[in-house]
Amino acid sequence: MARLALLSVSNKTGLIDLARSLVEEFDFDLISSGGTAQALKDAGLPVTKVADYTDSPEILGGRVKTLHPRIHGGILARRDVPQDITDLENNQIRPIDLVVVNLYPFEETIAKAGVTLSQAVEQIDIGGPAMLRASSKNFAHLAVLCDPTQYEEYLEELRQNNGVASLEFRQKAALKGFLHTASYDQAIASYLAGTENYNLSGTQLQSLRYGENPHQPAAWYQTGTTPTGWTAATKLQGKELSYNNLVDLEAARRIIAEFTDTPAATIIKHTNPCGTALGSSIFEAYQKAFNADSVSAFGGIVALNRPIDAATASELTKTFLECVVAPSCDAEAEEILAKKSNVRILTLADLSSGPKDTVKAIAGGFLVQASDDVIADASQWQVVTERQPTASELAELLFAWKVCKHVKSNAIVVTSDRTTLGVGAGQMNRVGSVKMALEQAGEKTKGAILASDGFFPFDDSVRTAATAGITAIVQPGGSLRDKDSIKAANELGLVMVLTGVRHFLH
């Protein structure tokens, strides 16, 4: 008797090719439900509808289709237990050798604006998780596939093992099935619980060589069932990504996401930007970012918001870099970059989308906060000095403010010509950050802009900045001593703008 495969999928990617191979190459019979059965029929493949196989119609608007003893008996039967085989025979149940199931798109549904509770509830799959769990439990006797990326691997298993998937493969596939249902249930529970419960889980993509330091084990996990963010990136070349690489890449992505309309480049070291710049081309933007602090750029992480072209690729090869990420990479640029084979080159089409929350572990629990994704709007800022900013100064202030948002607090950024000149990051007091940024900028501070992620509690930093040649300052305001800083700015002929928004980054 031919082997039996049950196919019931929401995501139909690769379905027809898999089904055709099962039928034509390995002599499987197919049973299927709903839209999957129709897709197979439209492709000219022989398929029996679940309702016809069970002799029970789909009811409750499709809520009940596969919840039937002929389905679950065929999945859960142990081929080495005589009573199980007798039960199958007495109830005219065929053993099922392959289950291919993926689930209703619950996460995709709740991500849409305006989705109601009732709409979300209807996307909670019942039969799918039941089949996934049952077939994963019985991996000793059948295979389960819940991801289209598994299809070709399964077919190769059959080709290489006389038409039978190995136990090792079946157990690995069962684990993926359980992880899939666990992630799915977590998404549902989190949605229904709102803020009362926060569940976090992921599927391990790979073990990493180590964490921040060699004595710290580390691993990379994917959240959700659909690859997004860095899990959706393509690595064109280079060594395996490390823990620190990924942390720095995310910091670079956050900065580059601030700039969409103009070519932009940023170079990251230890999650802080050592150079960020805008340009008329991505080549110019990278050159400006690199020249902002060429010493610190050595061994850095580069993010570009435009495709890598040949000219930019040539510049990238002139110094040692750990990683480069861009939306895409030209073929000629790939050839040039290949000369530096150890450099990790990644493409990620969507550099703007990031996590909605940030999570930090503490003893006894963890903290969750909304990501700092406030979009800077200079039209909402308050000019508090007698001197008003020119249009050029206001644009420079906006650039400096966007970069400062992504520097470890206390953060000070000095810029000119849409290029960072000096960055004071992570100091224990704001005066120290100001001095660090000004010292790094050197003589270039004449006529430059200064941004601060937090208010100035005293006027000393304003006076220090003016002495160095700074002409305009952007800061959130909110100090009881704001008037002292404003008074000093007026006295010294500076522009001071208050944003009303603080951007601490711990």
Coordinates of C-alpha atoms in Angstrom, one line a residue:
M1 CA 0.0 0.0 0.0
A2 CA 1.2 3.5 -0.8
R3 CA 2.3 5.7 2.1
L4 CA 0.1 8.5 3.2
A5 CA 1.0 12.1 3.6
L6 CA -1.3 14.7 5.3
L7 CA -0.7 18.3 4.0
S8 CA -2.5 21.2 5.6
V9 CA -0.6 24.5 5.4
S10 CA -1.4 28.2 5.7
N11 CA 1.9 29.2 4.0
K12 CA 1.9 27.4 0.7
T13 CA 5.5 28.3 -0.3
G14 CA 7.0 25.2 -1.9
L15 CA 3.9 23.1 -1.4
I16 CA 3.3 22.1 -5.0
D17 CA 6.9 21.1 -5.7
L18 CA 7.0 19.0 -2.5
A19 CA 3.6 17.3 -3.2
R20 CA 4.6 16.5 -6.8
S21 CA 7.8 14.9 -5.6
L22 CA 5.9 12.9 -3.0
V23 CA 3.5 11.6 -5.5
E24 CA 5.7 11.1 -8.6
E25 CA 9.0 10.1 -7.0
F26 CA 8.0 8.3 -3.8
D27 CA 4.4 7.0 -4.5
F28 CA 2.7 8.8 -1.6
D29 CA -1.1 9.2 -1.4
L30 CA -2.2 12.7 -0.3
I31 CA -4.9 13.9 2.0
S32 CA -5.5 17.5 2.6
S33 CA -8.0 20.1 3.9
G34 CA -9.5 23.4 2.8
G35 CA -7.4 25.7 0.7
T36 CA -4.5 23.3 0.6
A37 CA -6.5 20.6 -1.1
Q38 CA -7.8 23.1 -3.6
A39 CA -4.2 24.3 -4.4
L40 CA -3.1 20.7 -4.9
K41 CA -6.1 19.9 -7.1
D42 CA -5.5 23.1 -9.2
A43 CA -1.9 21.9 -9.8
G44 CA -3.3 18.7 -11.2
L45 CA -2.2 16.5 -8.3
P46 CA -4.3 13.6 -6.9
V47 CA -5.6 14.5 -3.5
T48 CA -8.3 13.3 -1.2
K49 CA -10.0 15.9 1.0
V50 CA -9.9 15.2 4.7
A51 CA -13.7 15.4 4.9
D52 CA -13.9 12.6 2.3
Y53 CA -11.2 10.5 4.1
T54 CA -12.9 10.8 7.5
D55 CA -16.4 10.8 6.1
S56 CA -17.1 13.8 8.4
P57 CA -17.8 17.2 6.9
E58 CA -15.9 20.3 7.9
I59 CA -18.1 22.1 10.4
L60 CA -18.4 25.3 12.3
G61 CA -17.2 27.4 9.4
G62 CA -14.0 25.4 9.1
R63 CA -13.1 25.4 12.8
V64 CA -13.3 21.6 12.9
K65 CA -11.7 19.8 10.0
T66 CA -8.8 17.5 11.1
L67 CA -9.9 16.8 14.7
H68 CA -11.0 13.2 14.0
P69 CA -9.8 9.7 15.1
R70 CA -9.0 8.7 11.5
I71 CA -6.5 11.6 11.4
H72 CA -5.0 11.5 14.9
G73 CA -5.1 7.7 15.1
G74 CA -3.1 7.5 11.9
I75 CA -0.6 10.0 13.3
L76 CA -0.2 8.6 16.8
A77 CA -0.2 4.9 16.1
R78 CA 3.0 3.1 17.1
R79 CA 4.0 0.7 14.4
D80 CA 5.8 -1.6 16.9
V81 CA 2.8 -2.0 19.2
P82 CA 0.5 -4.8 18.0
Q83 CA -2.6 -3.4 19.7
D84 CA -2.1 0.0 17.9
I85 CA -2.0 -1.8 14.6
T86 CA -5.1 -3.8 15.5
D87 CA -6.9 -0.6 16.5
L88 CA -6.0 0.9 13.1
E89 CA -7.3 -2.1 11.2
N90 CA -10.5 -2.4 13.3
N91 CA -11.3 1.3 12.6
Q92 CA -10.2 1.4 9.0
I93 CA -7.5 3.9 9.7
R94 CA -4.4 4.2 7.5
P95 CA -1.1 5.0 9.3
I96 CA 0.2 8.5 8.3
D97 CA 3.8 8.6 7.4
L98 CA 4.3 12.4 6.8
V99 CA 2.5 15.4 8.3
V100 CA 3.1 18.8 6.7
V101 CA 1.5 21.6 8.7
N102 CA 2.0 25.2 9.4
L103 CA -0.3 27.5 11.3
Y104 CA -2.8 30.3 10.7
P105 CA -0.9 33.6 10.6
F106 CA -1.8 34.8 14.0
E107 CA 1.3 37.1 14.6
E108 CA 0.9 38.6 11.1
T109 CA -2.8 39.3 11.9
I110 CA -2.3 41.1 15.2
A111 CA 0.6 43.2 13.7
K112 CA -1.9 44.9 11.4
A113 CA -3.4 48.2 12.5
G114 CA -7.0 48.1 13.7
V115 CA -7.3 44.4 14.2
T116 CA -10.2 43.5 16.6
L117 CA -10.1 40.9 19.2
S118 CA -12.6 38.7 17.3
Q119 CA -10.5 38.9 14.2
A120 CA -7.4 37.9 16.1
V121 CA -9.3 35.0 17.8
E122 CA -10.3 33.6 14.4
Q123 CA -6.6 33.3 13.5
I124 CA -5.9 31.0 16.5
D125 CA -5.2 27.7 14.9
I126 CA -6.5 24.6 16.8
G127 CA -6.3 21.6 14.4
G128 CA -2.8 22.6 13.2
P129 CA -1.1 22.7 16.6
A130 CA -2.9 19.4 17.6
M131 CA -1.5 17.7 14.5
L132 CA 2.0 19.2 15.0
R133 CA 2.2 18.1 18.6
A134 CA 0.8 14.6 17.9
S135 CA 3.2 14.0 15.0
S136 CA 6.1 15.5 16.8
K137 CA 5.4 13.2 19.8
N138 CA 5.4 10.1 17.4
F139 CA 8.6 11.0 15.6
A140 CA 9.8 7.4 16.0
H141 CA 7.3 6.4 13.4
L142 CA 6.7 9.4 11.1
A143 CA 8.1 12.7 9.9
V144 CA 6.6 16.2 10.5
L145 CA 7.4 19.3 8.6
C146 CA 6.3 22.8 9.7
D147 CA 8.6 25.0 7.7
P148 CA 9.0 25.2 3.9
T149 CA 12.7 25.3 4.3
Q150 CA 12.6 21.7 5.5
Y151 CA 11.0 20.4 2.3
E152 CA 14.1 19.8 0.2
E153 CA 16.0 18.4 3.1
Y154 CA 13.3 15.9 3.7
L155 CA 13.2 14.8 0.1
E156 CA 17.0 14.4 0.1
E157 CA 16.6 12.2 3.2
L158 CA 14.2 10.0 1.2
R159 CA 16.5 9.8 -1.8
Q160 CA 19.6 8.9 0.3
N161 CA 17.9 6.4 2.6
N162 CA 15.8 4.2 0.3
G163 CA 12.7 6.3 0.7
V164 CA 12.7 6.6 4.5
A165 CA 13.7 9.6 6.5
S166 CA 16.3 8.8 9.2
L167 CA 15.4 8.8 12.9
E168 CA 17.9 11.6 13.5
F169 CA 16.1 13.8 10.9
R170 CA 12.7 12.9 12.3
Q171 CA 13.7 13.8 15.9
K172 CA 15.2 17.1 14.7
A173 CA 12.0 17.9 12.8
A174 CA 9.9 17.0 15.9
L175 CA 11.8 19.4 18.0
K176 CA 11.2 22.1 15.4
G177 CA 7.5 21.2 15.6
F178 CA 7.3 21.6 19.3
L179 CA 9.3 24.9 19.2
H180 CA 6.9 26.2 16.5
T181 CA 3.8 25.4 18.6
A182 CA 5.4 26.8 21.8
S183 CA 6.2 30.1 20.0
Y184 CA 2.7 30.2 18.5
D185 CA 1.1 29.7 21.9
Q186 CA 3.3 32.3 23.5
A187 CA 2.3 34.9 20.9
I188 CA -1.4 34.2 21.6
A189 CA -0.9 34.3 25.4
S190 CA 1.1 37.6 25.2
Y191 CA -1.6 39.1 23.0
L192 CA -4.5 38.1 25.4
A193 CA -2.5 39.0 28.5
G194 CA -1.6 42.5 27.3
T195 CA 0.9 44.0 29.8
E196 CA 0.0 41.6 32.6
N197 CA 2.5 38.9 31.4
Y198 CA 5.5 39.2 29.1
N199 CA 6.7 36.0 27.6
L200 CA 10.0 35.8 25.7
S201 CA 11.2 32.7 23.8
G202 CA 13.2 32.0 20.7
T203 CA 14.6 29.3 18.5
Q204 CA 18.3 28.9 18.6
L205 CA 19.8 29.7 15.2
Q206 CA 23.4 28.9 16.1
S207 CA 25.8 28.7 19.0
L208 CA 28.3 31.6 19.0
R209 CA 32.0 31.2 19.7
Y210 CA 31.5 33.1 23.0
G211 CA 29.8 36.2 24.4
E212 CA 31.4 39.5 25.2
N213 CA 34.4 37.6 26.5
P214 CA 35.9 34.1 25.8
H215 CA 34.7 32.7 29.1
Q216 CA 31.1 33.5 28.4
P217 CA 29.0 31.0 26.4
A218 CA 26.6 32.6 24.0
A219 CA 24.0 31.7 21.4
W220 CA 21.8 33.5 18.8
Y221 CA 18.0 33.0 18.9
Q222 CA 15.3 34.0 16.5
T223 CA 12.0 35.2 17.9
G224 CA 8.8 34.3 16.1
T225 CA 8.4 31.9 13.2
T226 CA 9.2 34.2 10.3
P227 CA 12.8 35.5 10.0
T228 CA 13.0 39.3 10.5
G229 CA 15.8 41.7 11.2
W230 CA 19.2 40.2 11.4
T231 CA 17.8 36.7 11.0
A232 CA 16.6 37.7 7.5
A233 CA 20.0 39.2 6.5
T234 CA 22.2 37.6 3.9
K235 CA 25.9 37.2 4.7
L236 CA 27.7 37.5 1.4
Q237 CA 31.1 36.7 2.8
G238 CA 33.3 36.6 5.9
K239 CA 33.8 34.8 9.1
E240 CA 31.0 33.8 11.4
L241 CA 29.2 36.6 13.2
S242 CA 30.2 36.9 16.9
Y243 CA 28.1 38.1 19.9
N244 CA 29.8 41.5 19.8
N245 CA 29.4 41.8 16.1
L246 CA 25.7 41.4 16.4
V247 CA 25.4 43.8 19.2
D248 CA 27.3 46.4 17.3
L249 CA 25.4 45.7 14.1
E250 CA 22.2 46.4 15.9
A251 CA 23.6 49.7 17.3
A252 CA 24.6 50.6 13.7
R253 CA 21.2 49.7 12.3
R254 CA 19.5 52.0 14.9
I255 CA 21.6 55.0 13.9
I256 CA 21.3 54.4 10.1
A257 CA 17.5 54.0 10.5
E258 CA 17.3 57.7 11.5
F259 CA 18.3 58.7 8.0
T260 CA 16.2 57.6 5.0
D261 CA 16.1 60.5 2.5
T262 CA 19.9 61.1 2.2
P263 CA 22.8 58.8 1.8
A264 CA 24.2 58.1 5.2
A265 CA 27.1 56.1 6.8
T266 CA 28.0 55.2 10.3
I267 CA 31.0 53.4 11.9
I268 CA 30.4 51.8 15.2
K269 CA 32.9 50.8 18.0
H270 CA 31.6 49.2 21.2
T271 CA 28.0 50.3 20.3
N272 CA 29.0 54.0 20.0
P273 CA 29.4 55.9 16.7
C274 CA 33.0 57.0 16.1
G275 CA 31.9 58.5 12.8
T276 CA 28.5 59.3 11.2
A277 CA 27.9 61.4 8.2
L278 CA 25.5 62.3 5.4
G279 CA 26.6 62.9 1.8
S280 CA 25.5 63.4 -1.8
S281 CA 26.4 59.8 -2.4
I282 CA 27.1 56.8 -0.3
F283 CA 30.7 57.0 -1.3
E284 CA 30.9 60.6 0.1
A285 CA 29.0 59.7 3.2
Y286 CA 31.3 56.8 4.0
Q287 CA 34.5 58.9 3.4
K288 CA 33.2 61.7 5.7
A289 CA 32.3 59.2 8.4
F290 CA 35.6 57.5 8.2
N291 CA 37.6 60.7 8.2
A292 CA 35.7 61.9 11.3
D293 CA 37.8 59.5 13.4
S294 CA 39.9 57.2 11.2
V295 CA 41.9 55.9 14.2
S296 CA 38.8 54.6 16.0
A297 CA 37.3 53.3 12.7
F298 CA 40.0 50.6 12.6
G299 CA 38.1 47.3 13.4
G300 CA 34.8 49.0 13.2
I301 CA 31.3 48.0 12.1
V302 CA 29.9 50.0 9.1
A303 CA 26.3 50.5 8.2
L304 CA 25.3 52.2 4.9
N305 CA 21.7 53.1 3.9
R306 CA 22.4 52.8 0.2
P307 CA 23.6 49.8 -1.9
I308 CA 27.4 49.3 -1.9
D309 CA 28.8 50.4 -5.2
A310 CA 32.3 49.8 -6.6
A311 CA 33.8 53.1 -5.5
T312 CA 32.5 52.6 -1.9
A313 CA 33.7 49.0 -1.9
S314 CA 37.2 50.2 -2.8
E315 CA 37.2 52.6 0.1
L316 CA 36.0 49.9 2.5
T317 CA 38.9 47.7 1.6
K318 CA 41.5 50.4 2.6
T319 CA 41.2 49.7 6.4
F320 CA 40.5 46.7 8.6
L321 CA 36.7 46.4 9.3
E322 CA 34.8 43.7 11.2
C323 CA 31.4 44.0 9.4
V324 CA 29.7 46.0 6.8
V325 CA 25.9 46.0 6.3
A326 CA 23.9 47.7 3.5
P327 CA 20.5 47.2 1.8
S328 CA 22.3 45.5 -1.1
C329 CA 25.7 45.1 -2.9
D330 CA 26.5 45.6 -6.6
A331 CA 28.2 42.6 -8.3
E332 CA 31.3 44.7 -9.0
A333 CA 31.4 45.8 -5.4
E334 CA 31.2 42.1 -4.3
E335 CA 34.2 41.3 -6.4
I336 CA 36.2 44.1 -4.9
L337 CA 35.2 43.2 -1.3
A338 CA 36.1 39.5 -1.9
K339 CA 39.7 40.6 -1.7
K340 CA 39.1 41.1 2.0
S341 CA 37.5 37.7 2.5
N342 CA 37.4 37.8 6.3
V343 CA 35.3 40.9 6.4
R344 CA 31.7 40.0 7.1
I345 CA 29.5 41.6 4.4
L346 CA 25.8 41.5 5.0
T347 CA 22.8 42.8 3.1
L348 CA 19.6 43.6 4.9
A349 CA 16.9 45.2 2.7
D350 CA 15.0 46.6 5.7
L351 CA 17.4 48.4 8.0
S352 CA 14.6 50.6 9.5
S353 CA 12.5 48.0 11.3
G354 CA 13.6 47.1 14.8
P355 CA 12.2 45.5 18.0
K356 CA 9.2 47.3 19.6
D357 CA 10.6 46.6 23.1
T358 CA 14.0 46.3 24.8
V359 CA 14.5 43.7 27.4
K360 CA 17.2 43.6 30.1
A361 CA 17.8 40.9 32.6
I362 CA 18.2 41.7 36.3
A363 CA 18.5 39.5 39.4
G364 CA 15.1 37.8 39.9
G365 CA 13.5 39.0 36.7
F366 CA 13.8 41.4 33.7
L367 CA 12.9 44.9 32.7
V368 CA 10.9 45.7 29.5
Q369 CA 10.5 49.1 28.0
A370 CA 9.2 50.5 24.7
S371 CA 12.0 51.1 22.2
D372 CA 13.1 54.7 21.9
D373 CA 11.7 55.2 18.4
V374 CA 10.5 58.8 18.8
I375 CA 10.9 60.5 15.4
A376 CA 12.7 63.9 15.8
D377 CA 10.5 66.8 14.7
A378 CA 12.4 70.1 14.6
S379 CA 9.1 72.0 14.1
Q380 CA 8.2 71.1 17.7
W381 CA 11.4 72.4 19.2
Q382 CA 11.6 75.6 21.2
V383 CA 14.3 78.2 20.4
V384 CA 15.0 79.8 23.8
T385 CA 17.7 82.2 22.9
E386 CA 17.6 85.7 21.4
R387 CA 19.6 84.5 18.3
Q388 CA 17.5 82.3 16.0
P389 CA 19.0 79.4 14.1
T390 CA 19.4 79.7 10.3
A391 CA 17.9 77.0 8.2
S392 CA 21.4 75.4 7.8
E393 CA 22.0 75.5 11.5
L394 CA 18.6 73.9 12.2
A395 CA 19.3 71.1 9.8
E396 CA 22.7 70.6 11.5
L397 CA 21.1 70.6 14.9
L398 CA 18.7 67.9 13.7
F399 CA 21.5 65.7 12.4
A400 CA 23.5 66.1 15.7
W401 CA 20.4 65.3 17.8
K402 CA 19.6 62.1 15.8
V403 CA 23.1 60.8 16.3
C404 CA 23.3 61.8 20.0
K405 CA 20.2 59.7 20.6
H406 CA 22.3 56.6 19.9
V407 CA 25.4 57.4 22.0
K408 CA 25.8 56.0 25.5
S409 CA 24.8 58.5 28.1
N410 CA 26.1 60.9 29.2
A411 CA 26.2 61.8 25.5
I412 CA 27.6 64.8 23.7
V413 CA 28.0 65.0 20.0
V414 CA 29.8 67.8 18.0
T415 CA 29.0 68.0 14.3
S416 CA 29.5 70.2 11.2
D417 CA 28.6 69.7 7.6
R418 CA 26.4 66.7 8.6
T419 CA 29.4 64.9 10.0
T420 CA 30.4 64.0 13.5
L421 CA 33.5 65.7 14.7
G422 CA 33.7 64.6 18.3
V423 CA 31.7 62.2 20.4
G424 CA 31.7 62.1 24.2
A425 CA 30.1 58.8 25.3
G426 CA 29.3 57.1 28.6
Q427 CA 31.0 59.5 31.0
M428 CA 30.0 59.7 34.6
N429 CA 29.3 63.5 34.3
R430 CA 28.2 65.7 31.4
V431 CA 31.2 68.1 31.8
G432 CA 33.5 65.1 31.1
S433 CA 31.6 64.2 28.0
V434 CA 31.6 67.8 26.7
K435 CA 35.4 68.0 27.2
M436 CA 36.0 64.7 25.5
A437 CA 33.9 65.6 22.4
L438 CA 35.4 69.1 22.1
E439 CA 39.0 67.7 22.5
Q440 CA 38.3 65.1 19.8
A441 CA 36.9 67.7 17.4
G442 CA 39.9 70.0 18.0
E443 CA 40.1 73.1 15.8
K444 CA 37.1 71.9 13.8
T445 CA 34.8 73.1 16.6
K446 CA 34.8 76.7 15.2
G447 CA 31.3 77.2 14.0
A448 CA 30.2 73.7 14.9
I449 CA 27.0 72.4 16.6
L450 CA 26.8 70.5 19.9
A451 CA 24.0 68.1 21.0
S452 CA 23.4 66.8 24.5
D453 CA 21.1 63.8 25.3
G454 CA 20.2 65.3 28.6
F455 CA 19.9 68.8 30.1
F456 CA 22.7 70.9 31.5
P457 CA 22.4 71.2 35.2
F458 CA 24.8 74.1 35.2
D459 CA 26.0 76.7 32.7
D460 CA 29.7 75.5 32.8
S461 CA 29.3 73.2 29.8
V462 CA 27.7 76.0 27.7
R463 CA 30.6 78.3 28.5
T464 CA 33.1 75.6 27.7
A465 CA 31.4 74.9 24.4
A466 CA 31.3 78.6 23.4
T467 CA 35.0 79.0 24.2
A468 CA 35.8 76.1 21.8
G469 CA 33.8 77.9 19.0
I470 CA 30.5 76.1 19.2
T471 CA 27.7 78.4 17.8
A472 CA 24.5 76.4 18.5
I473 CA 23.4 73.8 21.1
V474 CA 20.5 71.4 21.1
Q475 CA 19.4 69.7 24.3
P476 CA 16.2 68.4 25.9
G477 CA 15.8 71.0 28.6
G478 CA 13.9 70.3 31.8
S479 CA 16.5 71.4 34.4
L480 CA 15.6 73.7 37.3
R481 CA 18.6 75.7 36.1
D482 CA 17.7 75.9 32.4
K483 CA 17.5 79.6 32.8
D484 CA 21.2 79.7 33.7
S485 CA 22.2 77.9 30.6
I486 CA 19.9 80.0 28.5
K487 CA 21.3 83.2 30.0
A488 CA 24.9 82.0 29.3
A489 CA 24.0 81.2 25.7
N490 CA 22.5 84.7 25.2
E491 CA 25.5 86.3 26.8
L492 CA 27.8 84.4 24.4
G493 CA 25.7 84.8 21.3
L494 CA 24.8 81.1 20.9
V495 CA 21.7 79.5 19.6
M496 CA 20.0 77.1 22.1
V497 CA 17.2 74.8 21.1
L498 CA 15.2 72.7 23.6
T499 CA 13.6 69.5 22.2
G500 CA 11.5 68.6 25.2
V501 CA 12.6 64.9 24.7
R502 CA 15.4 63.2 26.5
H503 CA 17.4 60.3 25.0
F504 CA 19.3 58.6 27.7
L505 CA 20.9 55.3 26.6
H506 CA 22.2 53.0 29.3

